[in-house]
XYZ file of C-alpha atoms in Angstrom:
299
model
C 81.686 -59.568 -20.473
C 80.139 -56.088 -20.321
C 81.608 -53.145 -20.935
C 81.853 -50.367 -18.763
C 79.778 -47.058 -19.746
C 82.409 -43.796 -20.127
C 80.487 -40.863 -18.565
C 82.022 -37.329 -19.082
C 81.926 -33.981 -18.497
C 78.878 -32.335 -19.688
C 77.118 -29.196 -18.808
C 73.934 -28.059 -19.719
C 70.216 -28.020 -18.816
C 67.448 -30.090 -20.580
C 63.839 -29.094 -20.890
C 62.681 -32.934 -21.363
C 58.782 -33.721 -21.853
C 58.745 -37.271 -19.289
C 55.956 -39.318 -20.091
C 53.464 -40.628 -17.830
C 54.367 -44.136 -16.077
C 57.762 -42.910 -15.127
C 58.957 -41.631 -12.195
C 60.515 -38.514 -11.991
C 64.117 -40.518 -11.392
C 63.947 -42.806 -14.090
C 63.359 -40.568 -16.492
C 66.824 -38.446 -15.268
C 68.894 -41.762 -15.709
C 67.797 -42.415 -18.851
C 67.844 -39.259 -20.223
C 72.034 -38.968 -18.257
C 73.219 -42.560 -19.909
C 71.981 -41.098 -23.362
C 74.471 -37.830 -22.787
C 76.584 -40.420 -20.493
C 76.170 -37.078 -18.248
C 78.955 -38.135 -15.183
C 76.486 -35.227 -12.868
C 73.408 -34.953 -13.102
C 69.844 -33.641 -10.886
C 66.105 -32.752 -11.310
C 64.788 -29.352 -10.582
C 61.724 -31.436 -8.504
C 60.283 -34.649 -9.377
C 56.755 -34.723 -11.420
C 54.099 -38.088 -10.552
C 54.569 -40.866 -12.565
C 51.262 -40.185 -13.318
C 51.673 -36.227 -14.153
C 53.721 -35.834 -17.772
C 55.894 -32.252 -19.216
C 58.048 -30.506 -18.404
C 61.293 -32.037 -16.316
C 63.887 -29.550 -15.678
C 67.167 -31.587 -15.379
C 70.545 -30.767 -15.182
C 73.657 -32.117 -15.906
C 77.687 -30.730 -14.609
C 77.551 -27.478 -13.665
C 74.321 -26.470 -14.117
C 73.573 -29.285 -11.452
C 74.559 -26.170 -8.822
C 71.201 -24.451 -10.186
C 69.345 -26.851 -9.577
C 67.099 -25.887 -6.546
C 66.913 -22.384 -7.990
C 64.025 -23.626 -10.284
C 62.005 -24.647 -6.342
C 60.757 -21.594 -5.645
C 58.633 -21.090 -9.189
C 55.139 -20.887 -9.562
C 54.223 -24.332 -11.846
C 51.356 -24.048 -14.544
C 49.773 -27.363 -14.879
C 46.384 -29.043 -17.502
C 44.571 -31.354 -15.340
C 41.543 -33.082 -15.207
C 39.712 -33.888 -12.528
C 36.594 -37.151 -12.358
C 34.116 -35.678 -10.123
C 32.213 -38.454 -7.940
C 34.846 -40.566 -7.549
C 37.562 -40.030 -4.041
C 40.284 -41.855 -3.841
C 43.064 -42.958 -1.443
C 45.696 -41.115 -3.196
C 43.683 -38.667 -4.647
C 44.870 -39.328 -8.417
C 43.131 -41.898 -10.003
C 45.656 -44.670 -9.162
C 43.977 -44.840 -5.709
C 42.282 -46.892 -4.527
C 38.784 -45.901 -5.265
C 36.771 -45.192 -1.636
C 33.282 -43.877 -2.530
C 31.591 -42.817 -5.515
C 28.437 -40.363 -5.667
C 26.262 -38.727 -8.012
C 26.931 -35.656 -9.636
C 24.841 -33.063 -10.327
C 26.322 -29.453 -10.499
C 25.637 -27.123 -13.607
C 29.358 -25.324 -15.075
C 28.279 -22.318 -13.770
C 27.983 -24.561 -10.153
C 31.768 -24.863 -11.173
C 32.263 -21.579 -11.733
C 31.291 -20.542 -8.095
C 33.364 -23.157 -6.594
C 36.547 -21.826 -8.386
C 36.193 -19.033 -7.317
C 36.621 -20.091 -3.027
C 40.170 -22.083 -4.817
C 41.480 -18.735 -6.375
C 44.004 -16.900 -4.282
C 45.893 -17.099 -1.220
C 44.658 -19.956 0.269
C 45.454 -22.674 2.769
C 45.898 -26.683 1.940
C 46.549 -30.199 3.870
C 49.084 -31.881 1.443
C 48.093 -35.246 1.040
C 49.134 -38.426 2.940
C 50.532 -39.646 -0.428
C 53.449 -37.124 -0.656
C 57.659 -37.123 -0.782
C 56.773 -35.055 2.558
C 58.196 -36.898 5.326
C 57.542 -37.294 9.092
C 60.397 -38.581 10.671
C 62.966 -38.818 8.550
C 60.265 -41.338 6.499
C 58.489 -40.346 3.646
C 53.983 -40.103 4.121
C 54.175 -41.956 1.120
C 55.306 -45.074 2.732
C 53.332 -44.675 5.360
C 50.504 -44.146 3.229
C 51.733 -47.558 2.139
C 50.827 -48.792 5.208
C 47.676 -47.703 6.352
C 49.286 -45.409 8.197
C 48.056 -41.287 8.426
C 49.198 -38.875 10.496
C 48.548 -35.118 10.554
C 49.621 -32.265 7.986
C 49.390 -28.987 8.829
C 47.763 -26.777 6.513
C 50.142 -24.941 4.419
C 49.795 -21.227 3.081
C 49.721 -21.787 -0.517
C 48.468 -19.330 -3.935
C 46.053 -20.200 -6.797
C 48.061 -17.367 -10.088
C 45.248 -18.714 -12.519
C 42.213 -21.324 -12.333
C 41.216 -21.241 -15.375
C 38.357 -23.914 -16.786
C 38.707 -25.236 -19.789
C 35.996 -27.675 -20.653
C 33.359 -28.937 -18.205
C 31.104 -32.336 -18.568
C 28.920 -34.339 -15.988
C 31.547 -36.283 -14.634
C 34.654 -34.077 -15.518
C 35.840 -30.973 -15.973
C 39.875 -29.387 -17.343
C 41.958 -26.651 -15.731
C 44.506 -24.890 -16.651
C 45.936 -24.127 -12.801
C 49.330 -22.332 -12.456
C 50.175 -21.803 -9.245
C 53.019 -21.062 -6.050
C 55.768 -23.562 -5.057
C 54.157 -25.881 -2.542
C 50.968 -26.700 -4.819
C 49.745 -30.067 -5.000
C 47.025 -30.337 -7.379
C 46.164 -33.667 -5.950
C 44.670 -31.902 -3.219
C 43.773 -29.207 -4.412
C 40.356 -32.375 -7.157
C 39.561 -33.980 -3.222
C 38.948 -30.026 -1.901
C 37.286 -29.677 -4.719
C 35.303 -32.101 -4.853
C 34.125 -31.916 -1.001
C 33.356 -28.650 -2.549
C 31.324 -29.238 -5.049
C 29.663 -32.282 -2.074
C 30.197 -35.561 -4.719
C 33.817 -36.366 -3.749
C 36.184 -36.288 -6.564
C 40.331 -37.298 -8.078
C 43.125 -35.928 -9.902
C 41.930 -38.425 -13.441
C 45.043 -36.475 -15.568
C 48.042 -34.138 -14.826
C 50.649 -32.426 -17.353
C 52.405 -29.902 -16.865
C 53.358 -27.089 -19.013
C 55.703 -24.510 -17.143
C 58.202 -23.976 -14.370
C 58.849 -20.208 -14.030
C 59.872 -18.752 -17.807
C 60.405 -21.789 -19.314
C 57.591 -23.853 -21.041
C 55.793 -27.405 -22.609
C 56.594 -26.282 -26.093
C 60.443 -25.834 -26.196
C 60.632 -29.829 -24.596
C 62.218 -32.491 -26.177
C 61.109 -36.703 -25.451
C 63.284 -39.575 -24.303
C 61.893 -41.446 -27.480
C 62.631 -38.300 -30.007
C 66.438 -38.056 -27.656
C 67.153 -41.647 -28.291
C 67.139 -41.184 -31.991
C 69.320 -38.517 -32.182
C 73.072 -37.683 -33.585
C 75.380 -36.881 -30.032
C 75.695 -33.755 -31.992
C 72.315 -32.966 -32.576
C 70.994 -33.874 -29.396
C 73.796 -31.545 -27.915
C 72.301 -29.283 -29.022
C 69.561 -29.650 -26.861
C 71.206 -28.349 -24.374
C 70.528 -25.472 -22.757
C 73.483 -23.610 -20.947
C 74.693 -24.132 -17.906
C 73.010 -21.337 -16.443
C 69.079 -21.152 -18.217
C 67.025 -22.182 -14.753
C 68.782 -18.085 -13.799
C 67.785 -15.932 -16.801
C 65.111 -13.561 -14.058
C 68.176 -12.470 -11.996
C 70.473 -9.457 -13.679
C 73.863 -10.467 -15.349
C 77.376 -9.243 -14.009
C 79.943 -8.638 -15.869
C 83.791 -9.299 -13.670
C 87.412 -8.440 -15.294
C 89.910 -10.514 -14.655
C 91.098 -9.514 -11.577
C 87.542 -9.629 -10.038
C 86.472 -12.336 -10.981
C 89.277 -14.417 -9.943
C 88.061 -12.272 -6.255
C 84.971 -14.147 -7.276
C 86.037 -18.279 -7.891
C 88.013 -17.800 -4.309
C 85.238 -16.497 -2.611
C 86.283 -13.317 -2.171
C 83.602 -10.356 -1.587
C 84.012 -7.920 -5.544
C 83.452 -3.819 -4.847
C 80.481 -3.891 -8.087
C 78.108 -1.369 -6.769
C 74.945 -2.962 -8.222
C 71.833 -2.548 -7.658
C 71.635 -5.318 -3.868
C 70.453 -8.840 -4.798
C 70.949 -12.350 -6.444
C 72.561 -12.196 -9.766
C 74.766 -13.888 -12.157
C 77.778 -13.331 -12.666
C 80.005 -13.639 -15.211
C 84.138 -12.729 -16.313
C 83.880 -12.280 -20.082
C 81.785 -15.256 -21.626
C 82.660 -17.500 -18.673
C 79.553 -17.885 -16.374
C 81.494 -17.859 -12.764
C 78.815 -18.465 -10.572
C 75.752 -16.876 -8.679
C 75.951 -14.337 -6.056
C 74.410 -11.396 -4.234
C 75.095 -7.682 -4.268
C 74.711 -6.222 -0.685
C 72.944 -3.110 0.341
C 76.837 -1.518 -0.057
C 77.822 -2.947 -3.038
C 79.325 -5.316 -2.858
C 79.193 -8.906 -4.164
C 79.844 -11.529 -1.778
C 80.262 -15.487 -4.525
C 76.867 -17.824 -3.452
C 77.798 -20.465 -5.357
C 80.319 -20.598 -7.212
C 81.292 -22.617 -10.611
C 85.328 -23.398 -12.190
C 84.343 -21.046 -15.086
C 82.487 -21.983 -18.170
C 82.800 -20.115 -21.582
C 79.023 -19.936 -22.565
């Protein structure tokens, strides 16, 4: 008989370099098995087509996993011109083929229209839901529903390479931006159609792909070195100020009670000594209110 997997408590954040062709959940479960982690979650999905930075949370760090959803993201992408697909990317069925005849200067002019705040219609092949069903399920049944445009912001849109049929871009954008929709809309603006040929996420907030590790590398590491790849549980909160409580204040915080701190109003990381207690918010009157309470992890 096959021995049952033994799970254990693991607390921390793993910056994973997800390969193409794998869903975010499959990547999460593969990493979870390597660490034998009892509890794990990710901070927002990457399409199977995409590779790159996928922050994973284990144990108590999962309580902070939603805090990255609002962070800016950065991508390196390839856009293929002259071919439109039903999914807006290279995995889709070809819908149209059109001649391509614009210059790099024409492309730069078109890109200018997508910089800054824009309104973008989410693609049908997305995880957004309508009446409880993901849009991609409806799309695969040939059903298309109206989607309201959403306001997003393209902070940076840099042309890194250009040829007559394709280009490479760096995109730094706000929460909710679909690079596939950007590719399709750019193809419309240029009058030739386009789709997303490749996508790699290189940054999420302050987290960078250069600090990420692949599943293949993780699998070759001894347990001690694998543990060394984990960031502390508060790694997703490093942009927030740190509030230090004494022992009595820490106990009040852990029991869900307000604590007078006199710190600047806003969200913060809360510690007692070296122990991470959780996420709090300081009100205008200087009182600290617990938002997410942990068990008191050692840093």
